mmCIF file of C-alpha atoms and ligand atoms in Angstrom:
data_model
loop_
_atom_site.group_PDB
_atom_site.id
_atom_site.type_symbol
_atom_site.label_atom_id
_atom_site.label_comp_id
_atom_site.label_asym_id
_atom_site.label_seq_id
_atom_site.Cartn_x
_atom_site.Cartn_y
_atom_site.Cartn_z
ATOM 1 C CA UNK A 1 0.023 -0.061 -0.003
ATOM 2 C CA UNK A 2 1.246 3.527 -0.751
ATOM 3 C CA UNK A 3 2.375 5.712 2.058
ATOM 4 C CA UNK A 4 -0.336 8.165 1.955
ATOM 5 C CA UNK A 5 -0.198 10.168 5.328
ATOM 6 C CA UNK A 6 1.385 13.520 5.643
ATOM 7 C CA UNK A 7 1.906 15.486 8.805
ATOM 8 C CA UNK A 8 2.458 15.080 12.547
ATOM 9 C CA UNK A 9 1.071 12.064 14.358
ATOM 10 C CA UNK A 10 -0.982 12.257 17.587
ATOM 11 C CA UNK A 11 -0.436 9.177 20.024
ATOM 12 C CA UNK A 12 -2.524 8.256 22.975
ATOM 13 C CA UNK A 13 -1.741 5.765 25.778
ATOM 14 C CA UNK A 14 -4.363 4.698 28.268
ATOM 15 C CA UNK A 15 -3.705 0.815 28.545
ATOM 16 C CA UNK A 16 -3.013 0.852 32.345
ATOM 17 C CA UNK A 17 -2.417 3.543 34.814
ATOM 18 C CA UNK A 18 -0.695 6.313 32.758
ATOM 19 C CA UNK A 19 -2.685 8.712 30.891
ATOM 20 C CA UNK A 20 -0.545 9.956 28.122
ATOM 21 C CA UNK A 21 -0.503 12.056 24.844
ATOM 22 C CA UNK A 22 2.186 12.935 22.413
ATOM 23 C CA UNK A 23 2.672 14.647 18.993
ATOM 24 C CA UNK A 24 5.591 13.626 16.801
ATOM 25 C CA UNK A 25 6.487 15.251 13.540
ATOM 26 C CA UNK A 26 6.777 13.119 10.417
ATOM 27 C CA UNK A 27 10.564 12.398 11.216
ATOM 28 C CA UNK A 28 9.765 11.246 14.759
ATOM 29 C CA UNK A 29 10.798 14.496 16.396
ATOM 30 C CA UNK A 30 8.746 15.064 19.698
ATOM 31 C CA UNK A 31 6.702 18.255 19.313
ATOM 32 C CA UNK A 32 4.892 17.932 22.691
ATOM 33 C CA UNK A 33 4.205 15.281 25.318
ATOM 34 C CA UNK A 34 2.257 14.794 28.430
ATOM 35 C CA UNK A 35 2.011 11.955 31.010
ATOM 36 C CA UNK A 36 -0.316 11.911 33.967
ATOM 37 C CA UNK A 37 0.411 8.945 36.352
ATOM 38 C CA UNK A 38 -2.640 7.785 38.347
ATOM 39 C CA UNK A 39 -0.536 6.719 41.279
ATOM 40 C CA UNK A 40 -2.371 8.854 43.731
ATOM 41 C CA UNK A 41 -5.807 7.307 42.451
ATOM 42 C CA UNK A 42 -4.625 3.816 43.046
ATOM 43 C CA UNK A 43 -2.284 4.026 45.956
ATOM 44 C CA UNK A 44 -5.019 3.586 48.677
ATOM 45 C CA UNK A 45 -5.909 0.291 47.120
ATOM 46 C CA UNK A 46 -2.311 -0.876 46.812
ATOM 47 C CA UNK A 47 -2.480 -1.622 43.120
ATOM 48 C CA UNK A 48 -4.250 -0.481 39.875
ATOM 49 C CA UNK A 49 -8.113 -0.543 40.169
ATOM 50 C CA UNK A 50 -9.381 -1.138 36.597
ATOM 51 C CA UNK A 51 -12.568 0.868 36.896
ATOM 52 C CA UNK A 52 -10.834 3.781 38.718
ATOM 53 C CA UNK A 53 -8.164 3.682 35.860
ATOM 54 C CA UNK A 54 -10.843 3.917 33.214
ATOM 55 C CA UNK A 55 -12.692 6.778 34.967
ATOM 56 C CA UNK A 56 -9.336 8.742 35.472
ATOM 57 C CA UNK A 57 -8.354 8.317 31.821
ATOM 58 C CA UNK A 58 -11.951 9.750 30.876
ATOM 59 C CA UNK A 59 -11.435 12.532 33.217
ATOM 60 C CA UNK A 60 -7.836 13.469 32.197
ATOM 61 C CA UNK A 61 -7.710 12.934 28.409
ATOM 62 C CA UNK A 62 -9.807 15.459 26.744
ATOM 63 C CA UNK A 63 -7.909 18.244 28.508
ATOM 64 C CA UNK A 64 -4.536 16.600 28.191
ATOM 65 C CA UNK A 65 -5.062 16.067 24.427
ATOM 66 C CA UNK A 66 -6.030 19.728 23.857
ATOM 67 C CA UNK A 67 -3.175 20.811 25.977
ATOM 68 C CA UNK A 68 -0.630 18.674 24.166
ATOM 69 C CA UNK A 69 -1.886 19.902 20.814
ATOM 70 C CA UNK A 70 -1.576 23.565 21.933
ATOM 71 C CA UNK A 71 1.926 22.945 23.184
ATOM 72 C CA UNK A 72 2.835 21.461 19.778
ATOM 73 C CA UNK A 73 1.525 24.669 18.288
ATOM 74 C CA UNK A 74 -0.998 22.484 16.060
ATOM 75 C CA UNK A 75 -4.610 22.544 15.380
ATOM 76 C CA UNK A 76 -6.382 19.147 14.698
ATOM 77 C CA UNK A 77 -6.690 20.039 10.978
ATOM 78 C CA UNK A 78 -2.850 19.996 10.790
ATOM 79 C CA UNK A 79 -2.614 16.431 11.976
ATOM 80 C CA UNK A 80 -1.453 13.693 9.640
ATOM 81 C CA UNK A 81 -2.655 10.624 11.594
ATOM 82 C CA UNK A 82 -3.842 9.351 15.002
ATOM 83 C CA UNK A 83 -2.530 6.447 16.795
ATOM 84 C CA UNK A 84 -3.676 4.885 20.131
ATOM 85 C CA UNK A 85 -2.766 1.992 22.208
ATOM 86 C CA UNK A 86 -5.520 -0.660 21.471
ATOM 87 C CA UNK A 87 -4.216 -3.453 23.601
ATOM 88 C CA UNK A 88 -3.035 -5.485 25.602
ATOM 89 C CA UNK A 89 -4.233 -3.961 28.780
ATOM 90 C CA UNK A 90 -7.241 -2.951 30.807
ATOM 91 C CA UNK A 91 -10.173 -2.854 28.588
ATOM 92 C CA UNK A 92 -11.881 0.269 29.995
ATOM 93 C CA UNK A 93 -8.849 2.447 29.739
ATOM 94 C CA UNK A 94 -8.293 1.042 26.185
ATOM 95 C CA UNK A 95 -11.695 1.887 25.238
ATOM 96 C CA UNK A 96 -11.497 5.428 26.419
ATOM 97 C CA UNK A 97 -8.299 6.195 24.705
ATOM 98 C CA UNK A 98 -8.876 4.474 21.333
ATOM 99 C CA UNK A 99 -12.441 5.937 21.117
ATOM 100 C CA UNK A 100 -11.017 9.447 21.569
ATOM 101 C CA UNK A 101 -8.433 8.779 18.940
ATOM 102 C CA UNK A 102 -11.044 7.315 16.552
ATOM 103 C CA UNK A 103 -13.472 10.359 17.119
ATOM 104 C CA UNK A 104 -10.620 12.698 16.078
ATOM 105 C CA UNK A 105 -9.700 10.456 13.099
ATOM 106 C CA UNK A 106 -13.246 10.362 11.955
ATOM 107 C CA UNK A 107 -13.806 14.186 12.495
ATOM 108 C CA UNK A 108 -10.618 15.065 10.445
ATOM 109 C CA UNK A 109 -10.733 12.168 8.046
ATOM 110 C CA UNK A 110 -7.217 10.852 9.343
ATOM 111 C CA UNK A 111 -5.621 7.430 9.161
ATOM 112 C CA UNK A 112 -6.055 5.686 12.441
ATOM 113 C CA UNK A 113 -3.456 3.148 13.730
ATOM 114 C CA UNK A 114 -4.445 0.795 16.613
ATOM 115 C CA UNK A 115 -1.144 0.334 18.249
ATOM 116 C CA UNK A 116 -0.116 -2.845 20.169
ATOM 117 C CA UNK A 117 1.339 -1.541 23.341
ATOM 118 C CA UNK A 118 4.117 -4.111 23.564
ATOM 119 C CA UNK A 119 5.084 -3.166 19.944
ATOM 120 C CA UNK A 120 5.342 0.408 21.147
ATOM 121 C CA UNK A 121 7.830 -0.725 23.920
ATOM 122 C CA UNK A 122 9.572 -2.774 21.375
ATOM 123 C CA UNK A 123 10.100 -0.050 18.802
ATOM 124 C CA UNK A 124 10.938 2.829 21.361
ATOM 125 C CA UNK A 125 14.755 2.355 20.957
ATOM 126 C CA UNK A 126 14.382 3.238 17.172
ATOM 127 C CA UNK A 127 13.256 6.891 17.996
ATOM 128 C CA UNK A 128 15.433 9.167 16.190
ATOM 129 C CA UNK A 129 18.298 10.637 18.324
ATOM 130 C CA UNK A 130 18.033 7.982 21.018
ATOM 131 C CA UNK A 131 21.098 5.825 20.059
ATOM 132 C CA UNK A 132 24.060 7.032 17.862
ATOM 133 C CA UNK A 133 23.214 4.784 15.174
ATOM 134 C CA UNK A 134 19.598 4.001 15.767
ATOM 135 C CA UNK A 135 18.632 0.501 16.717
ATOM 136 C CA UNK A 136 18.916 -1.505 13.461
ATOM 137 C CA UNK A 137 16.908 -4.708 13.186
ATOM 138 C CA UNK A 138 17.235 -7.338 14.336
ATOM 139 C CA UNK A 139 17.686 -6.811 18.187
ATOM 140 C CA UNK A 140 16.830 -8.467 21.453
ATOM 141 C CA UNK A 141 14.304 -6.843 23.520
ATOM 142 C CA UNK A 142 13.957 -7.463 27.175
ATOM 143 C CA UNK A 143 10.705 -5.981 28.497
ATOM 144 C CA UNK A 144 10.605 -5.800 32.301
ATOM 145 C CA UNK A 145 7.491 -3.888 33.587
ATOM 146 C CA UNK A 146 4.832 -4.204 36.082
ATOM 147 C CA UNK A 147 2.608 -6.166 33.688
ATOM 148 C CA UNK A 148 5.116 -7.915 31.265
ATOM 149 C CA UNK A 149 8.281 -9.822 31.549
ATOM 150 C CA UNK A 150 9.482 -11.271 28.303
ATOM 151 C CA UNK A 151 12.290 -11.586 25.779
ATOM 152 C CA UNK A 152 11.638 -10.861 22.138
ATOM 153 C CA UNK A 153 13.505 -11.039 19.063
ATOM 154 C CA UNK A 154 12.718 -7.840 17.182
ATOM 155 C CA UNK A 155 13.199 -8.558 13.475
ATOM 156 C CA UNK A 156 11.179 -5.745 11.888
ATOM 157 C CA UNK A 157 8.139 -3.689 12.258
ATOM 158 C CA UNK A 158 5.525 -6.192 13.073
ATOM 159 C CA UNK A 159 7.951 -9.021 13.104
ATOM 160 C CA UNK A 160 8.388 -10.314 16.794
ATOM 161 C CA UNK A 161 9.396 -13.689 17.925
ATOM 162 C CA UNK A 162 8.767 -14.303 21.632
ATOM 163 C CA UNK A 163 11.841 -16.282 22.939
ATOM 164 C CA UNK A 164 10.510 -16.536 26.501
ATOM 165 C CA UNK A 165 8.505 -14.998 29.344
ATOM 166 C CA UNK A 166 7.408 -15.233 32.757
ATOM 167 C CA UNK A 167 5.448 -18.365 33.876
ATOM 168 C CA UNK A 168 4.009 -16.514 36.846
ATOM 169 C CA UNK A 169 4.713 -12.878 37.961
ATOM 170 C CA UNK A 170 6.223 -9.945 36.065
ATOM 171 C CA UNK A 171 9.372 -8.695 37.507
ATOM 172 C CA UNK A 172 7.775 -5.400 38.472
ATOM 173 C CA UNK A 173 4.850 -7.247 40.147
ATOM 174 C CA UNK A 174 7.276 -9.153 42.284
ATOM 175 C CA UNK A 175 9.030 -5.868 43.248
ATOM 176 C CA UNK A 176 5.460 -4.407 44.149
ATOM 177 C CA UNK A 177 4.618 -7.519 46.180
ATOM 178 C CA UNK A 178 7.708 -7.666 48.307
ATOM 179 C CA UNK A 179 7.560 -3.657 48.744
ATOM 180 C CA UNK A 180 4.052 -4.221 50.176
ATOM 181 C CA UNK A 181 5.282 -6.975 52.457
ATOM 182 C CA UNK A 182 7.958 -4.508 53.707
ATOM 183 C CA UNK A 183 5.382 -1.837 54.190
ATOM 184 C CA UNK A 184 6.778 0.543 51.407
ATOM 185 C CA UNK A 185 3.501 1.379 49.652
ATOM 186 C CA UNK A 186 2.612 1.151 45.950
ATOM 187 C CA UNK A 187 4.215 1.277 43.432
ATOM 188 C CA UNK A 188 6.977 -0.491 45.335
ATOM 189 C CA UNK A 189 9.878 -0.647 42.946
ATOM 190 C CA UNK A 190 11.587 2.691 43.427
ATOM 191 C CA UNK A 191 11.065 2.523 47.254
ATOM 192 C CA UNK A 192 12.434 -0.879 47.417
ATOM 193 C CA UNK A 193 15.566 0.111 45.450
ATOM 194 C CA UNK A 194 16.080 2.987 47.872
ATOM 195 C CA UNK A 195 15.849 0.713 50.911
ATOM 196 C CA UNK A 196 18.105 -1.857 49.275
ATOM 197 C CA UNK A 197 20.947 0.624 48.990
ATOM 198 C CA UNK A 198 21.208 0.560 52.821
ATOM 199 C CA UNK A 199 21.182 -3.072 53.158
ATOM 200 C CA UNK A 200 23.612 -6.175 52.765
ATOM 201 C CA UNK A 201 22.692 -8.145 49.587
ATOM 202 C CA UNK A 202 24.569 -11.239 50.776
ATOM 203 C CA UNK A 203 22.684 -11.545 54.199
ATOM 204 C CA UNK A 204 19.949 -13.689 52.684
ATOM 205 C CA UNK A 205 20.487 -16.507 50.164
ATOM 206 C CA UNK A 206 17.076 -16.243 48.485
ATOM 207 C CA UNK A 207 16.138 -18.725 45.702
ATOM 208 C CA UNK A 208 16.960 -17.782 41.927
ATOM 209 C CA UNK A 209 14.035 -19.566 40.078
ATOM 210 C CA UNK A 210 15.044 -21.165 36.764
ATOM 211 C CA UNK A 211 18.599 -19.877 36.924
ATOM 212 C CA UNK A 212 21.022 -21.931 34.948
ATOM 213 C CA UNK A 213 18.214 -23.758 33.272
ATOM 214 C CA UNK A 214 17.746 -23.813 29.540
ATOM 215 C CA UNK A 215 15.725 -21.162 27.600
ATOM 216 C CA UNK A 216 14.757 -17.722 28.780
ATOM 217 C CA UNK A 217 11.632 -18.166 30.678
ATOM 218 C CA UNK A 218 11.211 -16.394 34.122
ATOM 219 C CA UNK A 219 9.630 -17.302 37.384
ATOM 220 C CA UNK A 220 9.489 -15.225 40.543
ATOM 221 C CA UNK A 221 6.801 -16.998 42.785
ATOM 222 C CA UNK A 222 9.232 -19.174 44.646
ATOM 223 C CA UNK A 223 11.487 -16.182 45.383
ATOM 224 C CA UNK A 224 8.591 -14.074 46.590
ATOM 225 C CA UNK A 225 7.487 -16.967 48.881
ATOM 226 C CA UNK A 226 11.018 -17.296 50.346
ATOM 227 C CA UNK A 227 11.061 -13.485 51.018
ATOM 228 C CA UNK A 228 7.596 -13.530 52.590
ATOM 229 C CA UNK A 229 8.920 -16.261 54.879
ATOM 230 C CA UNK A 230 11.815 -14.206 55.972
ATOM 231 C CA UNK A 231 9.511 -11.326 56.723
ATOM 232 C CA UNK A 232 7.223 -13.364 58.488
ATOM 233 C CA UNK A 233 9.757 -14.498 61.061
ATOM 234 C CA UNK A 234 8.882 -11.244 62.939
ATOM 235 C CA UNK A 235 5.599 -10.281 64.447
ATOM 236 C CA UNK A 236 3.744 -7.577 62.514
ATOM 237 C CA UNK A 237 5.338 -4.227 62.795
ATOM 238 C CA UNK A 238 8.397 -5.617 64.477
ATOM 239 C CA UNK A 239 10.652 -5.927 61.476
ATOM 240 C CA UNK A 240 13.853 -3.892 62.314
ATOM 241 C CA UNK A 241 14.705 -1.379 59.491
ATOM 242 C CA UNK A 242 18.238 -2.875 59.176
ATOM 243 C CA UNK A 243 16.794 -6.315 58.531
ATOM 244 C CA UNK A 244 14.163 -4.959 56.187
ATOM 245 C CA UNK A 245 16.928 -3.310 54.136
ATOM 246 C CA UNK A 246 19.001 -6.707 54.093
ATOM 247 C CA UNK A 247 15.868 -8.416 52.829
ATOM 248 C CA UNK A 248 15.314 -5.770 50.150
ATOM 249 C CA UNK A 249 18.858 -5.880 49.046
ATOM 250 C CA UNK A 250 19.061 -9.710 48.967
ATOM 251 C CA UNK A 251 15.737 -9.792 47.064
ATOM 252 C CA UNK A 252 17.019 -7.223 44.416
ATOM 253 C CA UNK A 253 20.220 -9.085 44.041
ATOM 254 C CA UNK A 254 18.370 -12.321 43.325
ATOM 255 C CA UNK A 255 16.143 -10.706 40.766
ATOM 256 C CA UNK A 256 19.116 -9.040 39.091
ATOM 257 C CA UNK A 257 20.966 -12.187 38.842
ATOM 258 C CA UNK A 258 17.911 -14.040 37.523
ATOM 259 C CA UNK A 259 17.298 -11.532 34.864
ATOM 260 C CA UNK A 260 20.949 -11.502 33.721
ATOM 261 C CA UNK A 261 21.080 -15.320 33.653
ATOM 262 C CA UNK A 262 17.943 -15.558 31.471
ATOM 263 C CA UNK A 263 18.882 -12.449 29.315
ATOM 264 C CA UNK A 264 22.214 -14.335 28.773
ATOM 265 C CA UNK A 265 20.474 -17.338 27.303
ATOM 266 C CA UNK A 266 18.086 -15.043 25.312
ATOM 267 C CA UNK A 267 21.149 -13.468 23.733
ATOM 268 C CA UNK A 268 22.576 -16.899 22.777
ATOM 269 C CA UNK A 269 19.104 -17.762 21.289
ATOM 270 C CA UNK A 270 19.040 -14.378 19.388
ATOM 271 C CA UNK A 271 22.425 -15.017 17.868
ATOM 272 C CA UNK A 272 21.481 -18.521 16.726
ATOM 273 C CA UNK A 273 18.546 -16.933 14.951
ATOM 274 C CA UNK A 274 20.467 -13.752 13.704
ATOM 275 C CA UNK A 275 24.207 -13.974 13.845
ATOM 276 C CA UNK A 276 24.446 -10.163 13.187
ATOM 277 C CA UNK A 277 22.327 -9.205 16.264
ATOM 278 C CA UNK A 278 24.480 -7.240 18.787
ATOM 279 C CA UNK A 279 21.904 -5.177 20.707
ATOM 280 C CA UNK A 280 20.112 -5.831 23.914
ATOM 281 C CA UNK A 281 17.308 -3.234 24.422
ATOM 282 C CA UNK A 282 15.908 -3.046 27.833
ATOM 283 C CA UNK A 283 12.428 -1.339 28.489
ATOM 284 C CA UNK A 284 9.803 -1.178 31.155
ATOM 285 C CA UNK A 285 9.722 0.489 34.552
ATOM 286 C CA UNK A 286 11.945 -2.207 36.122
ATOM 287 C CA UNK A 287 14.838 -1.107 33.637
ATOM 288 C CA UNK A 288 15.193 1.966 35.729
ATOM 289 C CA UNK A 289 16.687 -0.148 38.639
ATOM 290 C CA UNK A 290 20.479 0.547 38.771
ATOM 291 C CA UNK A 291 21.506 -2.886 40.193
ATOM 292 C CA UNK A 292 19.506 -4.577 37.389
ATOM 293 C CA UNK A 293 20.960 -2.249 34.799
ATOM 294 C CA UNK A 294 24.616 -3.177 35.910
ATOM 295 C CA UNK A 295 23.718 -7.007 35.912
ATOM 296 C CA UNK A 296 22.307 -6.670 32.462
ATOM 297 C CA UNK A 297 25.266 -4.664 31.190
ATOM 298 C CA UNK A 298 27.716 -7.207 32.474
ATOM 299 C CA UNK A 299 25.555 -10.094 30.870
ATOM 300 C CA UNK A 300 25.474 -8.182 27.694
ATOM 301 C CA UNK A 301 29.352 -7.482 27.615
ATOM 302 C CA UNK A 302 29.861 -11.232 28.292
ATOM 303 C CA UNK A 303 28.162 -12.127 25.137
ATOM 304 C CA UNK A 304 29.491 -9.450 22.936
ATOM 305 C CA UNK A 305 26.177 -7.502 23.071
ATOM 306 C CA UNK A 306 25.641 -3.878 23.811
ATOM 307 C CA UNK A 307 22.907 -3.125 26.509
ATOM 308 C CA UNK A 308 20.869 -0.038 25.837
ATOM 309 C CA UNK A 309 17.887 1.357 27.665
ATOM 310 C CA UNK A 310 15.869 4.265 26.496
ATOM 311 C CA UNK A 311 15.789 7.060 29.076
ATOM 312 C CA UNK A 312 13.472 6.087 32.082
ATOM 313 C CA UNK A 313 10.550 8.407 30.973
ATOM 314 C CA UNK A 314 10.555 6.439 27.706
ATOM 315 C CA UNK A 315 10.945 3.096 29.399
ATOM 316 C CA UNK A 316 7.801 3.453 31.538
ATOM 317 C CA UNK A 317 4.524 3.899 29.857
ATOM 318 C CA UNK A 318 4.295 6.944 27.659
ATOM 319 C CA UNK A 319 2.580 8.184 24.428
ATOM 320 C CA UNK A 320 5.739 9.150 22.529
ATOM 321 C CA UNK A 321 6.314 5.311 21.900
ATOM 322 C CA UNK A 322 2.769 4.922 20.790
ATOM 323 C CA UNK A 323 2.888 7.673 18.273
ATOM 324 C CA UNK A 324 6.329 6.318 17.125
ATOM 325 C CA UNK A 325 5.053 2.950 16.694
ATOM 326 C CA UNK A 326 2.090 4.522 14.782
ATOM 327 C CA UNK A 327 4.648 6.245 12.600
ATOM 328 C CA UNK A 328 6.656 3.163 11.924
ATOM 329 C CA UNK A 329 3.410 1.426 10.644
ATOM 330 C CA UNK A 330 2.288 4.521 8.702
ATOM 331 C CA UNK A 331 5.506 4.587 6.823
ATOM 332 C CA UNK A 332 4.751 1.077 5.702
ATOM 333 C CA UNK A 333 1.226 2.054 4.595
ATOM 334 C CA UNK A 334 -0.367 0.132 7.443
ATOM 335 C CA UNK A 335 -3.384 1.511 8.928
ATOM 336 C CA UNK A 336 -6.371 0.233 10.719
ATOM 337 C CA UNK A 337 -10.050 0.440 10.352
ATOM 338 C CA UNK A 338 -12.267 2.403 12.707
ATOM 339 C CA UNK A 339 -13.922 -0.836 13.455
ATOM 340 C CA UNK A 340 -10.887 -2.152 15.244
ATOM 341 C CA UNK A 341 -11.933 -3.258 18.668
ATOM 342 C CA UNK A 342 -9.585 -2.762 21.526
ATOM 343 C CA UNK A 343 -8.037 -6.060 22.674
ATOM 344 C CA UNK A 344 -7.328 -6.842 26.382
ATOM 345 C CA UNK A 345 -5.095 -9.662 25.235
ATOM 346 C CA UNK A 346 -2.966 -9.214 22.143
ATOM 347 C CA UNK A 347 0.221 -11.216 21.872
ATOM 348 C CA UNK A 348 3.086 -9.512 20.072
ATOM 349 C CA UNK A 349 3.874 -12.420 17.912
ATOM 350 C CA UNK A 350 0.397 -13.023 16.558
ATOM 351 C CA UNK A 351 0.432 -13.987 12.746
ATOM 352 C CA UNK A 352 -0.635 -10.866 10.821
ATOM 353 C CA UNK A 353 1.249 -8.287 12.914
ATOM 354 C CA UNK A 354 3.417 -7.611 9.784
ATOM 355 C CA UNK A 355 0.394 -7.675 7.393
ATOM 356 C CA UNK A 356 1.812 -10.646 5.588
ATOM 357 C CA UNK A 357 -0.648 -13.306 6.964
ATOM 358 C CA UNK A 358 -4.356 -12.701 7.009
HETATM 359 O O1 LIG B 401 6.632 0.182 32.725
HETATM 360 P P1 LIG B 401 5.809 0.550 33.852
HETATM 361 O O2 LIG B 401 5.810 1.940 34.256
HETATM 362 O O3 LIG B 401 4.188 0.217 33.799
HETATM 363 C C1 LIG B 401 3.915 -1.050 33.404
HETATM 364 O O4 LIG B 401 3.782 -2.030 34.307
HETATM 365 O O5 LIG B 401 3.534 -1.114 32.192
HETATM 366 O O6 LIG B 401 6.509 -0.297 35.033
HETATM 367 C C2 LIG B 401 5.994 -0.096 36.560
HETATM 368 C C3 LIG B 401 6.648 -1.155 37.287
HETATM 369 C C4 LIG B 401 6.188 -1.358 38.659
HETATM 370 O O7 LIG B 401 6.012 -2.608 38.979
HETATM 371 C C5 LIG B 401 7.381 -0.626 39.497
HETATM 372 O O8 LIG B 401 7.334 -1.071 40.832
HETATM 373 C C6 LIG B 401 8.404 -1.088 38.617
HETATM 374 O O9 LIG B 401 8.167 -0.959 37.301
HETATM 375 N N1 LIG B 401 9.667 -0.229 38.920
HETATM 376 C C7 LIG B 401 10.782 -0.624 39.547
HETATM 377 C C8 LIG B 401 11.583 0.561 39.577
HETATM 378 N N2 LIG B 401 10.971 1.525 39.129
HETATM 379 C C9 LIG B 401 9.694 1.122 38.629
HETATM 380 N N3 LIG B 401 11.186 -1.858 39.911
HETATM 381 C C10 LIG B 401 12.531 -1.813 40.448
HETATM 382 N N4 LIG B 401 13.322 -0.893 40.650
HETATM 383 C C11 LIG B 401 12.826 0.463 40.187
HETATM 384 N N5 LIG B 401 13.600 1.535 40.456
HETATM 385 ZN ZN1 LIG B 402 3.811 -0.850 29.264
#
């Protein structure tokens, strides 16, 4: 299909607990962006409440879209296309964001792109200016967030091969659950990392699930249970601060070592598929953890790979990545019909993602 779009792309993200909007010009330059994190709305419940998330997206998006357009100095008439996260994620939020995008597309007769949120994470590293020579295909993606934990061979736009993933919790979910046990609030990752900095990571020898096993699947439930046991040795409220710090540090070290081990296997699998591959791209909120970054950098060095991670604001959920994924698809002439229904489940490696299979 011919590449028929012209002009800036508006991207909308609303698949979980970030309401985000961005406008990119045709080359991928960010003209304006905004992110509203719903942390305050969900914190009293210790996790994301889907209905509250949907209502918060509904409350924030209309104003945020107008403000982002104004910041970009554009009217809706000047847009070239609209893209929105259409899955996977929480259905209420997905409906809110994609319906608004479709409304704008219909009103302005613009092409619409239903973006797979995981594809948006996968392609972020290709944003112009992020890496010195871009991120040429193929590369290995390690996506470690609150909702996802998987290794993906990124072979082209729409061409993804899932090499492995978690068989229970996502890495961020494990951080959040342990943080909750330690009374650190939600989301727990950043608070746990801070506490871990004060502790001794060799105090507890927690299990490293699946470590040194074949493949690149992950598991965190055994580790979580072991940590819970260490915490429960103390009566409620009596866990000394220094012990909490040692537990946090030992847990974080176990996760870092598991991720490095699994990523090491994934790099070997990637090389076997594509001998020219040399890039390990790490994305998702957990990629902002210093100990994990260090462990992954070492694992990459040992395999002759380069570890790269987009800046934290582009690793966590945002709309720049949604607009960019939209742009990558638009450049290939791939758009979606207004009838595209948002999808709570939408695997990245589904046939047809690259439009070659019906
Ligand atoms: O990518 P993200 O913003 O949202 C999705 O889940 O899609 O990731 C959020 C997750 C949460 O589980 C949070 O606790 C974790 O990333 N996280 C961290 C850190 N910062 C965020 N985990 C460990 N260390 C951190 N510094
Ligand atoms: Zn995400």
